[in-house]
Structure formats: C-alpha cells, structure tokens
JSON list of C-alpha atoms in Angstrom, two decimals:
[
{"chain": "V", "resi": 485, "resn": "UNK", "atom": "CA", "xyz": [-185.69, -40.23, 1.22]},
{"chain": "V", "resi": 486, "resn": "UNK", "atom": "CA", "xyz": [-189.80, -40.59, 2.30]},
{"chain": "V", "resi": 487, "resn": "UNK", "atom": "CA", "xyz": [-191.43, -37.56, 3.10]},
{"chain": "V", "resi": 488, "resn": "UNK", "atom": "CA", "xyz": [-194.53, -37.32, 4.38]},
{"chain": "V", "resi": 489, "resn": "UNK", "atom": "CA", "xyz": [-196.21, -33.83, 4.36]},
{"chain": "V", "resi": 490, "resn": "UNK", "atom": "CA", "xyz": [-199.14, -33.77, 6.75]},
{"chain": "V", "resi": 491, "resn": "UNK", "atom": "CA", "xyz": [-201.25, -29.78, 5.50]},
{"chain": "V", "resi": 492, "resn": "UNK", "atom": "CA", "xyz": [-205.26, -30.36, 6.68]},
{"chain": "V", "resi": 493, "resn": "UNK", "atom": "CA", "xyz": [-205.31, -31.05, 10.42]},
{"chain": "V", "resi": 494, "resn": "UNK", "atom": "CA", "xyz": [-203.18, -28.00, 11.19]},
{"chain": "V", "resi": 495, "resn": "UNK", "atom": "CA", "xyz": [-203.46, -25.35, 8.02]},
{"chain": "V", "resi": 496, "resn": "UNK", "atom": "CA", "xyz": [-206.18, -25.03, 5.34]},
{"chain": "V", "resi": 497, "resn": "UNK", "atom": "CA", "xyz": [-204.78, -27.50, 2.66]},
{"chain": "V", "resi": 498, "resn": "UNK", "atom": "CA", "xyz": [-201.96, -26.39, 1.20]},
{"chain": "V", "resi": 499, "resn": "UNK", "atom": "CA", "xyz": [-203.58, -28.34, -1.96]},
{"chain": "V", "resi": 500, "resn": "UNK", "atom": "CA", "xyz": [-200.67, -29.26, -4.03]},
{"chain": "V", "resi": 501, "resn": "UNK", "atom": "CA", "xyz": [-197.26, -28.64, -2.36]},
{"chain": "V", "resi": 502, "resn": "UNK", "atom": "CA", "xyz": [-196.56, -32.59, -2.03]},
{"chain": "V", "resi": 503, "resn": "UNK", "atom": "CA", "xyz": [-197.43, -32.59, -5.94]},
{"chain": "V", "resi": 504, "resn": "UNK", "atom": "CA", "xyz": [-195.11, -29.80, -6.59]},
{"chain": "V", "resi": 505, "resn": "UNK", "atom": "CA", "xyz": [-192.50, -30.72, -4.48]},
{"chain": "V", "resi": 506, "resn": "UNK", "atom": "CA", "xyz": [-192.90, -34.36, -6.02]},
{"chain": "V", "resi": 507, "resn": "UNK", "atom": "CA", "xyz": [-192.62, -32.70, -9.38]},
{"chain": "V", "resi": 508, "resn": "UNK", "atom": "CA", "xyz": [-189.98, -30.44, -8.59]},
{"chain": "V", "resi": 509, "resn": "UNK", "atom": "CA", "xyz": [-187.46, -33.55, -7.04]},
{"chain": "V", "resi": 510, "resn": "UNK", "atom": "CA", "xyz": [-188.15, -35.31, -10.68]},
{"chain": "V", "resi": 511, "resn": "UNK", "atom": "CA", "xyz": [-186.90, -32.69, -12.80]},
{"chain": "V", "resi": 512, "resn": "UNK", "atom": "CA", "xyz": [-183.83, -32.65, -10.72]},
{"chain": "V", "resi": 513, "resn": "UNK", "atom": "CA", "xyz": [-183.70, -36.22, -12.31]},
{"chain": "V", "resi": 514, "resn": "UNK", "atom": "CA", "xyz": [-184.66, -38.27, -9.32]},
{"chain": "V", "resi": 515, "resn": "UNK", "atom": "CA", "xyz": [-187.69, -41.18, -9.98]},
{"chain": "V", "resi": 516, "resn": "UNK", "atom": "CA", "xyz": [-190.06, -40.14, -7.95]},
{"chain": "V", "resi": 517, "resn": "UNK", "atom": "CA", "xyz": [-192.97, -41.87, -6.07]},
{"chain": "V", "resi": 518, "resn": "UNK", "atom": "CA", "xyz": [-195.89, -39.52, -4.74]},
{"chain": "V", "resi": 519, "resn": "UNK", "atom": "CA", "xyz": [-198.52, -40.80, -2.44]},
{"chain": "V", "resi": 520, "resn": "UNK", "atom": "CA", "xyz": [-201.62, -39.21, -1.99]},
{"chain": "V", "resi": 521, "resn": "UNK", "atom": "CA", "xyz": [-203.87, -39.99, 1.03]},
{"chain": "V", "resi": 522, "resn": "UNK", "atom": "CA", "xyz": [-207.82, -39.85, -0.26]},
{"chain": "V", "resi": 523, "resn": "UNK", "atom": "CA", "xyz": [-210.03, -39.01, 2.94]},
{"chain": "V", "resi": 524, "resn": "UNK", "atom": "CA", "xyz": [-213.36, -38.74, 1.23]},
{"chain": "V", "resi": 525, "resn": "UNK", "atom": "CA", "xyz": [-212.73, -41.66, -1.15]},
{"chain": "V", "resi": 526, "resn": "UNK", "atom": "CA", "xyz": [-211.54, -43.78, 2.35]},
{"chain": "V", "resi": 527, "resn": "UNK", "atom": "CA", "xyz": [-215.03, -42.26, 4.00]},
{"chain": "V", "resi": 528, "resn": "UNK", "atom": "CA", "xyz": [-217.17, -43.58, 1.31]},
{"chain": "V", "resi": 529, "resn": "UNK", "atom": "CA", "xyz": [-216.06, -46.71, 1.36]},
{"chain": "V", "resi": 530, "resn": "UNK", "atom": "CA", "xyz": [-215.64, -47.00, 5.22]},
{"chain": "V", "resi": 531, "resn": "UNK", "atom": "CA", "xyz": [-217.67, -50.35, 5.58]},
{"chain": "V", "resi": 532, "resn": "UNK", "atom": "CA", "xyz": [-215.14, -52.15, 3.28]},
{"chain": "V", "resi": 533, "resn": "UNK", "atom": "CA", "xyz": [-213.24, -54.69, 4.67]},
{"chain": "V", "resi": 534, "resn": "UNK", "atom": "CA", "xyz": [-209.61, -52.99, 4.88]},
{"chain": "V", "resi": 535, "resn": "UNK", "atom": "CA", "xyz": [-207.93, -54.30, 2.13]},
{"chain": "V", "resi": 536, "resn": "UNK", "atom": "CA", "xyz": [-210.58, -53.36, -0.11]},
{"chain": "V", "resi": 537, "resn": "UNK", "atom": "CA", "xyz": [-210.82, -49.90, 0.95]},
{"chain": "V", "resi": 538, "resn": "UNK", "atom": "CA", "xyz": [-209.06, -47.95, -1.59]},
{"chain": "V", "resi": 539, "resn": "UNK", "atom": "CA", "xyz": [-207.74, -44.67, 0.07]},
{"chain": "V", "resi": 540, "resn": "UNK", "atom": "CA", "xyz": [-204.76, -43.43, -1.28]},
{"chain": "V", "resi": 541, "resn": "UNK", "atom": "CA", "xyz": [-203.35, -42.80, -4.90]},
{"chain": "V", "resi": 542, "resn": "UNK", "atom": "CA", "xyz": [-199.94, -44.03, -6.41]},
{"chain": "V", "resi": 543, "resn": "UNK", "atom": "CA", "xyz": [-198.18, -41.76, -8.96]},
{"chain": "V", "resi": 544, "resn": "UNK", "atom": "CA", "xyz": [-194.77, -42.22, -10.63]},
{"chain": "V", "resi": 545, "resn": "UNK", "atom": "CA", "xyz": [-193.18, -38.80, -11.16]},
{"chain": "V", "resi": 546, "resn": "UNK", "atom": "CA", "xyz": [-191.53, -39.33, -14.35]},
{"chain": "V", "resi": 547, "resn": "UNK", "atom": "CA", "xyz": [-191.78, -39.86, -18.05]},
{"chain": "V", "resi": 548, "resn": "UNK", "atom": "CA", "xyz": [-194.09, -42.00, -18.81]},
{"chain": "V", "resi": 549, "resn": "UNK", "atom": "CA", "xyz": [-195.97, -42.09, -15.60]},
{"chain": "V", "resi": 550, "resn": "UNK", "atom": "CA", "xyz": [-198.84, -43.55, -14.42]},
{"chain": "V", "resi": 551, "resn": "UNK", "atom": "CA", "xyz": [-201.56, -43.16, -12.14]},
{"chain": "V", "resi": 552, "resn": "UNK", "atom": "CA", "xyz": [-202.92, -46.18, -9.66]},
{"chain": "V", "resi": 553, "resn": "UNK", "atom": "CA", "xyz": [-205.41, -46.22, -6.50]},
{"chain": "V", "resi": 554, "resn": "UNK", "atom": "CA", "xyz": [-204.02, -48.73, -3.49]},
{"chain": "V", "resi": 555, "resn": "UNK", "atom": "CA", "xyz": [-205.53, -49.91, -0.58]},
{"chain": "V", "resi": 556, "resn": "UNK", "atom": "CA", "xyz": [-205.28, -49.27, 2.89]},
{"chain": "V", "resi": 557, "resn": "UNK", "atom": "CA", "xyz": [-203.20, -52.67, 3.10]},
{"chain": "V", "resi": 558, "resn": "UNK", "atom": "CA", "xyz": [-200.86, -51.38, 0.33]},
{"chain": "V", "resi": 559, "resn": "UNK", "atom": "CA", "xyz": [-199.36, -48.41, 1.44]},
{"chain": "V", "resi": 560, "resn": "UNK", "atom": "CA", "xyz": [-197.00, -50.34, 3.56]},
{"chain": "V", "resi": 561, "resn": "UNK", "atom": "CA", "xyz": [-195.67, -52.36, 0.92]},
{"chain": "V", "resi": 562, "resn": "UNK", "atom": "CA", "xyz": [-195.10, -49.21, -1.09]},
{"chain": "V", "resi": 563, "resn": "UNK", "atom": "CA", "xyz": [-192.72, -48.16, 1.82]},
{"chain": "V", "resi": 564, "resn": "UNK", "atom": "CA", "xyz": [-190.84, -50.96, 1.91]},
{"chain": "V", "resi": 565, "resn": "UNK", "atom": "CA", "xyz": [-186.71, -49.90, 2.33]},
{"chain": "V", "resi": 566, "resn": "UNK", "atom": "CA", "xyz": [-185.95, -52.58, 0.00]},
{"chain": "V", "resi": 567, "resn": "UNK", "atom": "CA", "xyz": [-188.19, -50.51, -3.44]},
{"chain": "V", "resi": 568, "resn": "UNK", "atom": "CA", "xyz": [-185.23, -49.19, -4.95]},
{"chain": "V", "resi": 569, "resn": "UNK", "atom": "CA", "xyz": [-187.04, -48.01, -7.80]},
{"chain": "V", "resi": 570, "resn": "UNK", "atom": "CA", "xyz": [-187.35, -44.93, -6.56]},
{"chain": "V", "resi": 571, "resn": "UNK", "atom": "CA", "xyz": [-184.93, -42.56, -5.23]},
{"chain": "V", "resi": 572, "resn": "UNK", "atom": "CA", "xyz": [-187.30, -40.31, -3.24]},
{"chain": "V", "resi": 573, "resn": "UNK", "atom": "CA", "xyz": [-190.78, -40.84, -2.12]},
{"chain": "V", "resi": 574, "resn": "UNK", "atom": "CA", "xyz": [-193.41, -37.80, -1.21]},
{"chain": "V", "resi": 575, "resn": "UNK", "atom": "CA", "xyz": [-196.07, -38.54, 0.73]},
{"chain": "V", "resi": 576, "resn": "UNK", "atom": "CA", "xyz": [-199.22, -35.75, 0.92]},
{"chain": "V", "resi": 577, "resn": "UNK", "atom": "CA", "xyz": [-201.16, -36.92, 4.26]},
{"chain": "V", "resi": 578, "resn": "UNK", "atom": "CA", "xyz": [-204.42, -35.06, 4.78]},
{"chain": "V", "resi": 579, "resn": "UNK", "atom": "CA", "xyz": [-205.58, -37.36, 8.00]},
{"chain": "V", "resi": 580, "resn": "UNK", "atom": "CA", "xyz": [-202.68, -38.33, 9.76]},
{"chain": "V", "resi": 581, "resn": "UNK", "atom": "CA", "xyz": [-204.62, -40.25, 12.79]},
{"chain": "V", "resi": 582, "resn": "UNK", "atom": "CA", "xyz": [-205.90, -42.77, 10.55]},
{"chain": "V", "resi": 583, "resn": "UNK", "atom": "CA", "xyz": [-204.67, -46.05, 10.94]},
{"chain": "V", "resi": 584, "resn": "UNK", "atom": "CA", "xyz": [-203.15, -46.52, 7.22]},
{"chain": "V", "resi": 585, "resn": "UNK", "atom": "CA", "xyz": [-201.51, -42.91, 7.82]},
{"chain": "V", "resi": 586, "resn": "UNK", "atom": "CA", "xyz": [-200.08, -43.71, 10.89]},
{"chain": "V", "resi": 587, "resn": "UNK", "atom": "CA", "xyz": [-198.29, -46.95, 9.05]},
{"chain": "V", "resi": 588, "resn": "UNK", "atom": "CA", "xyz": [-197.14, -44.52, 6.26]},
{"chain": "V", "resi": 589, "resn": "UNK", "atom": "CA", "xyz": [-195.91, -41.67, 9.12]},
{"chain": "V", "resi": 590, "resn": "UNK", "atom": "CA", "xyz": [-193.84, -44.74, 10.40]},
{"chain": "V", "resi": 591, "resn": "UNK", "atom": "CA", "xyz": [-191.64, -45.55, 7.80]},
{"chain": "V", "resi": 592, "resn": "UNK", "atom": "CA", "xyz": [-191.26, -41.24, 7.02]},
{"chain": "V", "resi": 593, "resn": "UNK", "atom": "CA", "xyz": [-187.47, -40.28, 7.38]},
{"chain": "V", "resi": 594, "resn": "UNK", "atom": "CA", "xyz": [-188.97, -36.47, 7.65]},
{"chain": "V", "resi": 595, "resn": "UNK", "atom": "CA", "xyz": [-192.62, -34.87, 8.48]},
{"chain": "V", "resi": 596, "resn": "UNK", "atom": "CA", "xyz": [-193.13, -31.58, 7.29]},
{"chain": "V", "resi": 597, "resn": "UNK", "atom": "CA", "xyz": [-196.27, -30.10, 8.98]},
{"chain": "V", "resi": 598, "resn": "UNK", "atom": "CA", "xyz": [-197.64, -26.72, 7.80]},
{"chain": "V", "resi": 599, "resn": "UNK", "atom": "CA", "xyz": [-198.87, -24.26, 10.43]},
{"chain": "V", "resi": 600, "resn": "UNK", "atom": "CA", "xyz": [-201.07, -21.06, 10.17]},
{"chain": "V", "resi": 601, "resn": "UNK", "atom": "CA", "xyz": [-200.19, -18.83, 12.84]},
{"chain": "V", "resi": 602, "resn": "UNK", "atom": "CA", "xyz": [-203.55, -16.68, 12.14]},
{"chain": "V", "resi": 603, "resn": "UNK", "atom": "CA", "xyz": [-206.05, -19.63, 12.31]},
{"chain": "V", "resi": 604, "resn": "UNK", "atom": "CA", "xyz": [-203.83, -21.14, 15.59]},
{"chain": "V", "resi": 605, "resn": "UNK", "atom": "CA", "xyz": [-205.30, -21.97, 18.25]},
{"chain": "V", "resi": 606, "resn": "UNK", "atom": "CA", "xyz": [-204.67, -25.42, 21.34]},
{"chain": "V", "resi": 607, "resn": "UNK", "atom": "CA", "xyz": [-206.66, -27.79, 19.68]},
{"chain": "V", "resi": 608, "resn": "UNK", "atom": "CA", "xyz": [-204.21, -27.28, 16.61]},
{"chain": "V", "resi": 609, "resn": "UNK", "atom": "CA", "xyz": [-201.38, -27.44, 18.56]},
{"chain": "V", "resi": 610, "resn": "UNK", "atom": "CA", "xyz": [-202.64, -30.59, 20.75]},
{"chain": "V", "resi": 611, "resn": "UNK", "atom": "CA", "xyz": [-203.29, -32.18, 17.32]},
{"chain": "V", "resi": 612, "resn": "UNK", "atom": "CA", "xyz": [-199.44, -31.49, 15.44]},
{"chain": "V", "resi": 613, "resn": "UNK", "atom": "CA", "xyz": [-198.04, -32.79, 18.99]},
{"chain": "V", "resi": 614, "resn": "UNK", "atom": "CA", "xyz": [-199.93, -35.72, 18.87]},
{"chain": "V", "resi": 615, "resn": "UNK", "atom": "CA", "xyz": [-199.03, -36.19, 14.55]},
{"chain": "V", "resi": 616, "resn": "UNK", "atom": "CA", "xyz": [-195.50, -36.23, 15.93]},
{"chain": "V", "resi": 617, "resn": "UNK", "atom": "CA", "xyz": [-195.45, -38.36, 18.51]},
{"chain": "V", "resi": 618, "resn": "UNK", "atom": "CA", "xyz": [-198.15, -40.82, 16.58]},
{"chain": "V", "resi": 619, "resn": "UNK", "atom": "CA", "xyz": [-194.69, -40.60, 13.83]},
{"chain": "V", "resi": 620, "resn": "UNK", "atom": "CA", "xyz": [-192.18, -41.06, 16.81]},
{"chain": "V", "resi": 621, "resn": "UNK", "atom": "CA", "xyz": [-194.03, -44.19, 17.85]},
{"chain": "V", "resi": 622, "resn": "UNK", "atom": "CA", "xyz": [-191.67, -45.90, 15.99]},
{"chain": "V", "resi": 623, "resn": "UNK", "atom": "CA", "xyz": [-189.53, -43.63, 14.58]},
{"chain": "V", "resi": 624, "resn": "UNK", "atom": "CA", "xyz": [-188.10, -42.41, 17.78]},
{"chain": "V", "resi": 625, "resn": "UNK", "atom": "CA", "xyz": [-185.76, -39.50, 16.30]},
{"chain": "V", "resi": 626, "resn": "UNK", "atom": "CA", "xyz": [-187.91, -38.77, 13.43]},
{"chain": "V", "resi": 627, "resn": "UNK", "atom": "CA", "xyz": [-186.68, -35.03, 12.27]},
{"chain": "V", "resi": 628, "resn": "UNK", "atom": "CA", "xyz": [-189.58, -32.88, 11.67]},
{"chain": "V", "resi": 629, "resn": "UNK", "atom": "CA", "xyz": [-189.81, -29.81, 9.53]},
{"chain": "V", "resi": 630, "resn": "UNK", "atom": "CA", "xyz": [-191.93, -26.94, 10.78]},
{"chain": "V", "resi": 631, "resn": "UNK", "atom": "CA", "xyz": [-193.28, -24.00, 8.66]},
{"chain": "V", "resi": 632, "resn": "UNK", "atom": "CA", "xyz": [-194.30, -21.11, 9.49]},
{"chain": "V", "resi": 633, "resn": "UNK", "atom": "CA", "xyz": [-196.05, -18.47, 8.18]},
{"chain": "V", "resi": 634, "resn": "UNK", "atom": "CA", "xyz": [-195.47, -15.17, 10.43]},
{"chain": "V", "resi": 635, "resn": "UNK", "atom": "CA", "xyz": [-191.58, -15.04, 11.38]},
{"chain": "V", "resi": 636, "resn": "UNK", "atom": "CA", "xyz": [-191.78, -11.58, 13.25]},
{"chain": "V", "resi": 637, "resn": "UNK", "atom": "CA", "xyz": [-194.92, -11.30, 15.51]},
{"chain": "V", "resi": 638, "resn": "UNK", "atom": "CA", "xyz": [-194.71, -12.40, 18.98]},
{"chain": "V", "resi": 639, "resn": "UNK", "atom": "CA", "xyz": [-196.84, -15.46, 18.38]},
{"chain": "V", "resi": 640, "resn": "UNK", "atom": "CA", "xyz": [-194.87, -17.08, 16.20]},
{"chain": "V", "resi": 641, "resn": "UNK", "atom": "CA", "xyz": [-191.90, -16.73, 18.91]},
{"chain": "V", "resi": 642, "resn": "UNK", "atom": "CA", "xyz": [-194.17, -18.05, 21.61]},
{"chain": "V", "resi": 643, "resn": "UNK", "atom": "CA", "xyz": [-194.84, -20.99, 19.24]},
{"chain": "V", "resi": 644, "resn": "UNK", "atom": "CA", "xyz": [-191.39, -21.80, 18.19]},
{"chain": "V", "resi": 645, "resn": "UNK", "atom": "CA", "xyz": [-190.05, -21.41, 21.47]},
{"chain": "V", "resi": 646, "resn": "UNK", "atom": "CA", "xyz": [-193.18, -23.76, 23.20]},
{"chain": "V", "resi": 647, "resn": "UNK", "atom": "CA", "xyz": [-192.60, -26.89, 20.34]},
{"chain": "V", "resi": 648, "resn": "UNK", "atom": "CA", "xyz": [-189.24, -26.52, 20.71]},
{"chain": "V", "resi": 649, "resn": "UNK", "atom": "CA", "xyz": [-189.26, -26.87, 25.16]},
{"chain": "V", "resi": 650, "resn": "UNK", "atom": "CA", "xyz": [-191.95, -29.90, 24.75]},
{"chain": "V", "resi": 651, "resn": "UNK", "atom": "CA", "xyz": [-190.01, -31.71, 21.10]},
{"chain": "V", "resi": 652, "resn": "UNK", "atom": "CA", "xyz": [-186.42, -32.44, 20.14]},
{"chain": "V", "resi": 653, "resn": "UNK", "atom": "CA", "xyz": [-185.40, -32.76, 16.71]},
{"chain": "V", "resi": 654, "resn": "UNK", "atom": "CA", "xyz": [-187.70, -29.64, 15.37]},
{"chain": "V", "resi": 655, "resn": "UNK", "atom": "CA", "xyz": [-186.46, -27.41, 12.52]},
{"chain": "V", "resi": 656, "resn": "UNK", "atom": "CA", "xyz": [-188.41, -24.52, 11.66]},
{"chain": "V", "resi": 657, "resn": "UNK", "atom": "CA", "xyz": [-188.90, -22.93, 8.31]},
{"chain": "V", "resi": 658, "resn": "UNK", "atom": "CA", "xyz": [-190.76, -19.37, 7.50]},
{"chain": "V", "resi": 659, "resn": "UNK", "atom": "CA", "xyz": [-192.57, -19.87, 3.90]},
{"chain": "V", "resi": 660, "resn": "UNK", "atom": "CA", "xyz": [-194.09, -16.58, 2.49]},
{"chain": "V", "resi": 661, "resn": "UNK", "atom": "CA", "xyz": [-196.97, -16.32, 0.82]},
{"chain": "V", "resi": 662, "resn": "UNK", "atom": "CA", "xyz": [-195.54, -16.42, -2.79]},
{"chain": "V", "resi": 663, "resn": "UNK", "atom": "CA", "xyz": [-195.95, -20.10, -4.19]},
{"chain": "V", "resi": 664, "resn": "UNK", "atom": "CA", "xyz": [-192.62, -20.34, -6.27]},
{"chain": "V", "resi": 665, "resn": "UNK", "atom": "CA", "xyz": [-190.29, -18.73, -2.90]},
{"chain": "V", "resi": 666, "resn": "UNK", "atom": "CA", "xyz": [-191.95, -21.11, -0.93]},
{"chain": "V", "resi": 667, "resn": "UNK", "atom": "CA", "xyz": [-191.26, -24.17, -2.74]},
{"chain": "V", "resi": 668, "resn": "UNK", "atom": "CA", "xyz": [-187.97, -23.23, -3.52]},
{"chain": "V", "resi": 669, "resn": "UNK", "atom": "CA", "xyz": [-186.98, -22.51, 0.43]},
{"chain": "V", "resi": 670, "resn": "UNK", "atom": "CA", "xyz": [-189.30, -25.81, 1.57]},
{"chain": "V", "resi": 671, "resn": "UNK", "atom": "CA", "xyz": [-187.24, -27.70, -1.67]},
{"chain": "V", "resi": 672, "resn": "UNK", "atom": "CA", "xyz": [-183.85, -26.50, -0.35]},
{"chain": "V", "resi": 673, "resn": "UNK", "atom": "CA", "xyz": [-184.19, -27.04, 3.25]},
{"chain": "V", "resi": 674, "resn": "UNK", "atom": "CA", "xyz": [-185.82, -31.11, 3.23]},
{"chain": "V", "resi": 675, "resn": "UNK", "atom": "CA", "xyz": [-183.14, -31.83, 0.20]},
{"chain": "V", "resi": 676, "resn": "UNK", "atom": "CA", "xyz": [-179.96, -29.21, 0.58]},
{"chain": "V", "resi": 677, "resn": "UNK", "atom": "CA", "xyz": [-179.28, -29.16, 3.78]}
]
C-alpha cells in the first residue's frame, strides 16, 4: 500500500508521524519504503535543472537500512506498481502543490491529511480541498483519511459535516493528543480496517 501523509499546509508539522508510522509497519515485519519530501533543500536548489534538484529522501525501513537523497525526476520511479521490494510505502509530504508532490499524490492508494481544528480557518480548508482534488486528478476514487483533533465541539461537526457534502470517499479519524494513542488508532485505521 502507498501512503502519502500530507501535515504542513493544514496543521503545524506533525514532525515525525510518517517516520513512526513507517517504523511501526516494519516491525510488524513488512519492508518498508519511507519518502520524505525536503522543501528547504528543493528551495535552495530551485534554479537546478529538475533532475538535478534533489528534494526528497529515500529510506529503507528495515535491518540494514540505508539512507539516499533522489531527485525531483525520481520519485516517480520509486512509485512504480511493478517495485515489489517493498510491501508498503509511506510517504511524508510537507508541500503537496509542488509539481514532484503532485506526481507522488498520484500514484497514493490513501492521503491522510492532519487538521487542527484550533488554528482552522478557509484558507486551510480551500487548501486540503484543493490537496485532494490535486490527488483525485488522477486517482479519481482516491480514499482519504481525515484527522481530527476536537471530536465534541461544534466546529469539528460543522467541519466533518461540510468535507463530507463537498467530497466522497472521506473517513474521519479523532487522534488525541497523546503520541503513542495516536499512532496506534492512525496505525489501525490506514492498515486494520
């Protein structure tokens, strides 16, 4: 399964759940693939020619792993359905309207987008509609994976109830604020379900 986690355009990075979740998947004895989308590595080199600009890391979640940088030009060929190596691949997207993230959100058989119902606000919301239709392009019944941090207050209702009038295929997960529960729940509901 590719998963593609998209945190900084709608919630204060969640820094490390991709890693974690990555990391999680490969002790349940899955080889793992995680790629990691560098922004300020693909700013500072922004007047390379594509192919040379090297924005996103490759890491191999399992013994013996290692650690590789790839190019913009790359990332597709690490998508590829035909890489069997791997049985699941994580993908941690920080800037999903760039053009080598909208290749990777593509070829995603799930988006999980994080939301922060306290820092919420249109310009948010006009930016995860626009994530998930950029990833429906051509992906037309992509499943996407909501979560959400305030189950009980009457903005979070309002929320659920607005994606879920304008977007099919929405599922929507409440993640507390403790790290391990969250995991676990955000674990269970992309790979149990």
């Amino acid at each position: 399964m590719i998963v593609a986690i998209v945190t900084a355009d709608f919630a204060s990075a969640k820094l490390s759940t991709a890693t974690r979740l990555a990391e999680r998947r490969a002790h349940a004895g899955r080889n793992v693939l995680l790629l990691k989308q560098n922004s300020a590595r693909k700013q500072a080199n922004q007047y390379r020619k594509e192919a040379e600009n090297i924005a996103w890391s490759r890491q191999e979640i399992k013994t013996a792993a290692s650690s590789t940088a790839l190019s913009c030009c790359a990332i597709a060929k690490e998508l590829t359905p035909g890489n069997a190596n791997f049985h699941d691949i994580v993908m941690d997207i920080s800037k999903p309207f760039y053009a080598d993230a909208a290749t990777a959100l593509s070829c995603c058989e799930l988006l999980v987008c994080h939301t922060e119902l306290d820092k919420w606000n249109k310009e948010k919301q006009a930016k995860l509609y626009k994530c998930i239709r950029l990833a429906r392009n051509k992906n037309k019944g992509l499943p996407v994976l909501i979560t959400i941090d305030k189950i009980a207050c009457m903005q979070s209702q309002k929320f659920i109830s607005d994606l879920s009038r304008q977007l099919c295929h929405i599922k929507f997960i409440y993640l507390d604020q403790a790290h391990d529960m969250s995991l676990t729940q955000l674990y269970r509901a992309i790979y149990l379900p």
